[in-house]
Structure formats: structure tokens, C-alpha cells
Amino acid sequence: MRAKRYVRLTAAALPALTWAVVTPWAWAQPPPVPAVPSPGAPAIGRAWPVGSHPVVLRGWEPPATVYGPGHRGVDLAAPAGTPVRAVAAGRVSFAGRVAGRGVVSVELSGTDLRTTYEPVRASVRKGDEVTAGEVVGAVEPTGAHCAVTCVHWGLLSGRTYLDPLSLLPPWLLRGGPTRLLPVLGVPLPGPASAANAP
């Protein structure tokens, strides 16, 4: 009788004990680190936010957890007053001040992605449609985010930060399309080269 009662009590208590022990650990698990868009995904960016190939002062360093330390964007060197451009076509979802800094945010057309640029004195308003390369503002001289004046460029999918450089095609990351240049000292094929032969 006592053994049956013990078995029933244990069988009833086991799920509750399991839940009590496992649930806090499940809550303590860090959320997954945001994934970078897959390498096969097409790059939709058509312009750098500043300049033609700016110096990257600090790259994207994803945090290990949602609230962990890291760098949720890319810092690009740019003097105050430099025009800031939309990297891809979209609609301005925010243009204003946050914590004393000018911020412009653009929702990219046909995606769930949003780019952010700061510190920027906006020349656009919320709701404006912009094309790739269109000026959305100018770099403000304020802020101590970088040792030199810079633009912090961010990329989000919902509330998840991604690497903004993943928006740019390889030719733009390398500094421009490949150009073939003549090679000096190599004879041209055909009759002209035969006539010049020793």
C-alpha cells in the first residue's frame, strides 16, 4: 500500500519537478545571435552612405546576447557637412533627433530591412521616398562616438541588427567595377606585331 502511494506521488511530482528545474535554464539561454543575410542573397545596396569608398573606422561586432556588448553597425569616416546618401531605394521612416543626435532611418523597398544613419542633419522628412544614392542629410559635427567625425550606419531586420556591409555588392566593397588596362611592352596580335618583329 505504501509502495503504491509512493509510486503515485512520484509520478505526479516528477513533471512538476522537471518543469521547475528545466524552465529557469530555458529562460537563461541567450537568444540566438542574428544571422547575416546569406551569401547567395542579392546585395541591394547601390551606394555607400558617404563618399565612394570611405574608411571603415569600426566594423560590425554582433553581441553574444540581445543586451550584450558589441557594435551594432559600421562607423565610416566622414568630415562634418559630408552628404549622407541612402544606400538603397526606400521610404524614410524616421528623420529627427534621438538623444541629441540627428538620425535618419530608411525602410528598404521590397524587404523587411531598415537602414539608420547618425549623426545626420536630415534633409528629408518621414514618408519621403528616396532612391539609391539620394542625399538624405549631412554629417553633423556632434557626438563622441568615434575619435574622428564619422557616420554610424546600421541595418535592422525588425529589431535584429545585421551587418550593413552585407547590403553592398562585392564590386562596391572593392572600390568600383573591374577595369581592364593596357599592358605595356606586350606586342599586339596580328599583322602590326609581325611587321615590328626583329
Short mmCIF file of C-alpha atoms in Angstrom, two decimals:
data_model
loop_
_atom_site.label_atom_id
_atom_site.label_comp_id
_atom_site.label_asym_id
_atom_site.label_seq_id
_atom_site.Cartn_x
_atom_site.Cartn_y
_atom_site.Cartn_z
CA MET A 1 0.00 0.00 0.00
CA ARG A 2 2.76 2.36 0.99
CA ALA A 3 4.78 1.48 -2.16
CA LYS A 4 1.81 2.17 -4.47
CA ARG A 5 1.24 5.51 -2.76
CA TYR A 6 4.94 6.38 -3.19
CA VAL A 7 4.83 5.50 -6.92
CA ARG A 8 1.69 7.62 -7.48
CA LEU A 9 3.16 10.56 -5.56
CA THR A 10 6.44 10.31 -7.50
CA ALA A 11 4.63 10.01 -10.84
CA ALA A 12 2.56 13.12 -10.03
CA ALA A 13 5.53 15.14 -8.75
CA LEU A 14 8.03 14.26 -11.49
CA PRO A 15 6.57 16.53 -14.23
CA ALA A 16 6.32 19.44 -11.78
CA LEU A 17 9.91 18.94 -10.62
CA THR A 18 11.13 18.66 -14.21
CA TRP A 19 9.32 21.89 -15.13
CA ALA A 20 10.71 23.69 -12.07
CA VAL A 21 14.29 22.62 -12.81
CA VAL A 22 14.38 22.98 -16.61
CA THR A 23 12.29 26.14 -17.09
CA PRO A 24 14.71 28.62 -15.44
CA TRP A 25 17.55 27.25 -17.57
CA ALA A 26 15.44 27.66 -20.68
CA TRP A 27 14.80 31.28 -19.73
CA ALA A 28 18.50 31.82 -19.10
CA GLN A 29 19.55 30.63 -22.55
CA PRO A 30 20.86 33.55 -24.58
CA PRO A 31 18.79 34.35 -27.66
CA PRO A 32 20.31 33.29 -30.97
CA VAL A 33 22.84 35.67 -32.50
CA PRO A 34 21.32 37.46 -35.51
CA ALA A 35 22.31 35.91 -38.79
CA VAL A 36 23.89 37.88 -41.60
CA PRO A 37 21.93 37.68 -44.85
CA SER A 38 23.02 34.55 -46.68
CA PRO A 39 25.95 34.88 -49.10
CA GLY A 40 23.70 33.92 -52.02
CA ALA A 41 21.21 36.71 -51.27
CA PRO A 42 21.42 39.56 -53.76
CA ALA A 43 23.07 42.75 -52.48
CA ILE A 44 20.53 45.55 -52.84
CA GLY A 45 22.78 48.50 -51.96
CA ARG A 46 23.88 50.75 -54.80
CA ALA A 47 25.88 53.42 -52.96
CA TRP A 48 27.99 53.97 -49.87
CA PRO A 49 26.33 56.24 -47.30
CA VAL A 50 29.28 58.66 -47.56
CA GLY A 51 31.91 59.08 -50.27
CA SER A 52 32.77 56.48 -52.89
CA HIS A 53 34.71 54.10 -50.63
CA PRO A 54 35.04 55.52 -47.11
CA VAL A 55 37.40 54.28 -44.42
CA VAL A 56 35.67 51.84 -42.06
CA LEU A 57 36.76 53.01 -38.61
CA ARG A 58 34.97 50.20 -36.79
CA GLY A 59 33.15 47.22 -38.23
CA TRP A 60 30.07 45.31 -37.17
CA GLU A 61 30.62 43.27 -33.98
CA PRO A 62 27.41 41.37 -33.15
CA PRO A 63 26.72 40.97 -29.44
CA ALA A 64 26.60 37.46 -27.98
CA THR A 65 23.20 38.27 -26.43
CA VAL A 66 20.48 40.83 -27.14
CA TYR A 67 21.71 43.17 -24.39
CA GLY A 68 25.39 42.19 -24.55
CA PRO A 69 28.29 44.44 -25.59
CA GLY A 70 29.10 44.78 -29.25
CA HIS A 71 28.93 47.22 -32.15
CA ARG A 72 25.57 47.15 -33.89
CA GLY A 73 26.64 48.89 -37.08
CA VAL A 74 29.60 50.25 -39.02
CA ASP A 75 31.43 53.55 -38.42
CA LEU A 76 32.51 55.34 -41.59
CA ALA A 77 34.98 58.24 -41.55
CA ALA A 78 33.36 61.42 -42.91
CA PRO A 79 34.04 65.10 -42.20
CA ALA A 80 31.20 67.27 -40.88
CA GLY A 81 29.00 68.50 -43.70
CA THR A 82 29.60 65.44 -45.93
CA PRO A 83 26.41 64.45 -47.79
CA VAL A 84 24.83 61.24 -46.44
CA ARG A 85 23.10 59.08 -49.06
CA ALA A 86 20.55 56.29 -48.95
CA VAL A 87 22.33 53.03 -49.84
CA ALA A 88 19.19 51.62 -51.48
CA ALA A 89 15.72 52.76 -52.53
CA GLY A 90 13.09 53.04 -49.82
CA ARG A 91 10.88 55.23 -47.68
CA VAL A 92 12.05 57.46 -44.81
CA SER A 93 10.54 56.02 -41.62
CA PHE A 94 12.22 58.49 -39.23
CA ALA A 95 14.06 61.79 -39.54
CA GLY A 96 14.66 63.59 -36.27
CA ARG A 97 16.69 63.73 -33.08
CA VAL A 98 17.39 60.89 -30.65
CA ALA A 99 19.41 61.62 -27.51
CA GLY A 100 20.63 64.88 -29.03
CA ARG A 101 21.83 63.32 -32.31
CA GLY A 102 20.23 63.59 -35.73
CA VAL A 103 19.02 60.21 -37.03
CA VAL A 104 17.60 59.18 -40.41
CA SER A 105 16.02 55.77 -40.89
CA VAL A 106 15.01 54.33 -44.28
CA GLU A 107 12.80 51.24 -44.83
CA LEU A 108 14.21 49.49 -47.90
CA SER A 109 11.74 48.76 -50.70
CA GLY A 110 10.58 45.14 -51.08
CA THR A 111 12.29 43.96 -47.87
CA ASP A 112 11.82 43.92 -44.11
CA LEU A 113 15.14 45.79 -43.76
CA ARG A 114 15.75 49.27 -42.37
CA THR A 115 18.95 51.33 -42.51
CA THR A 116 19.90 54.02 -39.99
CA TYR A 117 22.38 56.86 -40.25
CA GLU A 118 23.66 59.10 -37.40
CA PRO A 119 24.66 61.81 -36.53
CA VAL A 120 22.93 63.36 -39.54
CA ARG A 121 21.22 66.72 -40.11
CA ALA A 122 18.25 65.44 -42.13
CA SER A 123 17.24 66.95 -45.45
CA VAL A 124 14.30 64.53 -45.80
CA ARG A 125 11.10 64.02 -43.82
CA LYS A 126 9.22 60.95 -42.63
CA GLY A 127 7.31 59.43 -45.54
CA ASP A 128 9.63 60.70 -48.29
CA GLU A 129 10.52 58.16 -50.98
CA VAL A 130 14.26 58.02 -51.73
CA THR A 131 16.33 56.35 -54.43
CA ALA A 132 19.72 54.66 -54.03
CA GLY A 133 22.38 57.35 -53.76
CA GLU A 134 19.91 60.15 -52.96
CA VAL A 135 21.08 62.60 -50.28
CA VAL A 136 19.13 62.23 -47.02
CA GLY A 137 21.18 64.71 -44.96
CA ALA A 138 24.66 65.83 -43.96
CA VAL A 139 27.09 64.63 -41.30
CA GLU A 140 26.75 66.60 -38.06
CA PRO A 141 29.89 67.60 -36.15
CA THR A 142 28.36 66.43 -32.85
CA GLY A 143 28.91 63.22 -30.99
CA ALA A 144 31.80 61.39 -29.39
CA HIS A 145 31.05 58.00 -30.94
CA CYS A 146 34.29 58.00 -32.95
CA ALA A 147 37.73 59.54 -32.37
CA VAL A 148 37.19 61.50 -35.62
CA THR A 149 33.94 62.67 -37.22
CA CYS A 150 32.06 59.67 -38.54
CA VAL A 151 28.69 58.29 -39.56
CA HIS A 152 27.31 55.29 -37.71
CA TRP A 153 25.47 53.18 -40.30
CA GLY A 154 23.11 50.49 -39.04
CA LEU A 155 20.96 47.76 -40.60
CA LEU A 156 17.98 46.11 -38.93
CA SER A 157 15.52 43.37 -39.77
CA GLY A 158 12.69 44.00 -37.34
CA ARG A 159 14.57 44.55 -34.06
CA THR A 160 17.54 42.38 -35.07
CA TYR A 161 20.76 44.14 -36.08
CA LEU A 162 22.65 42.87 -39.12
CA ASP A 163 25.94 43.77 -40.81
CA PRO A 164 25.28 46.83 -43.03
CA LEU A 165 28.15 45.89 -45.35
CA SER A 166 26.12 42.83 -46.40
CA LEU A 167 23.88 45.24 -48.37
CA LEU A 168 26.68 46.22 -50.75
CA PRO A 169 27.68 44.20 -53.83
CA PRO A 170 31.30 42.94 -53.98
CA TRP A 171 32.33 45.42 -56.70
CA LEU A 172 31.27 48.33 -54.47
CA LEU A 173 33.11 46.89 -51.46
CA ARG A 174 36.28 46.61 -53.55
CA GLY A 175 36.04 50.24 -54.59
CA GLY A 176 34.46 50.02 -58.02
CA PRO A 177 33.93 47.79 -61.04
CA THR A 178 36.87 45.95 -62.55
CA ARG A 179 38.59 47.89 -65.35
CA LEU A 180 40.96 46.37 -67.91
CA LEU A 181 44.05 48.43 -68.55
CA PRO A 182 46.56 48.03 -71.40
CA VAL A 183 49.71 46.10 -70.58
CA LEU A 184 52.79 47.97 -71.79
CA GLY A 185 55.52 46.11 -73.65
CA VAL A 186 53.32 43.26 -74.90
CA PRO A 187 53.05 43.12 -78.73
CA LEU A 188 49.59 43.33 -80.26
CA PRO A 189 48.43 40.26 -82.20
CA GLY A 190 48.08 40.46 -85.98
CA PRO A 191 50.00 41.98 -88.89
CA ALA A 192 51.22 45.02 -86.93
CA SER A 193 53.12 42.86 -84.46
CA ALA A 194 54.62 40.74 -87.27
CA ALA A 195 55.93 43.86 -89.01
CA ASN A 196 57.59 45.02 -85.77
CA ALA A 197 59.25 41.67 -85.10
CA PRO A 198 63.14 41.68 -85.24
#
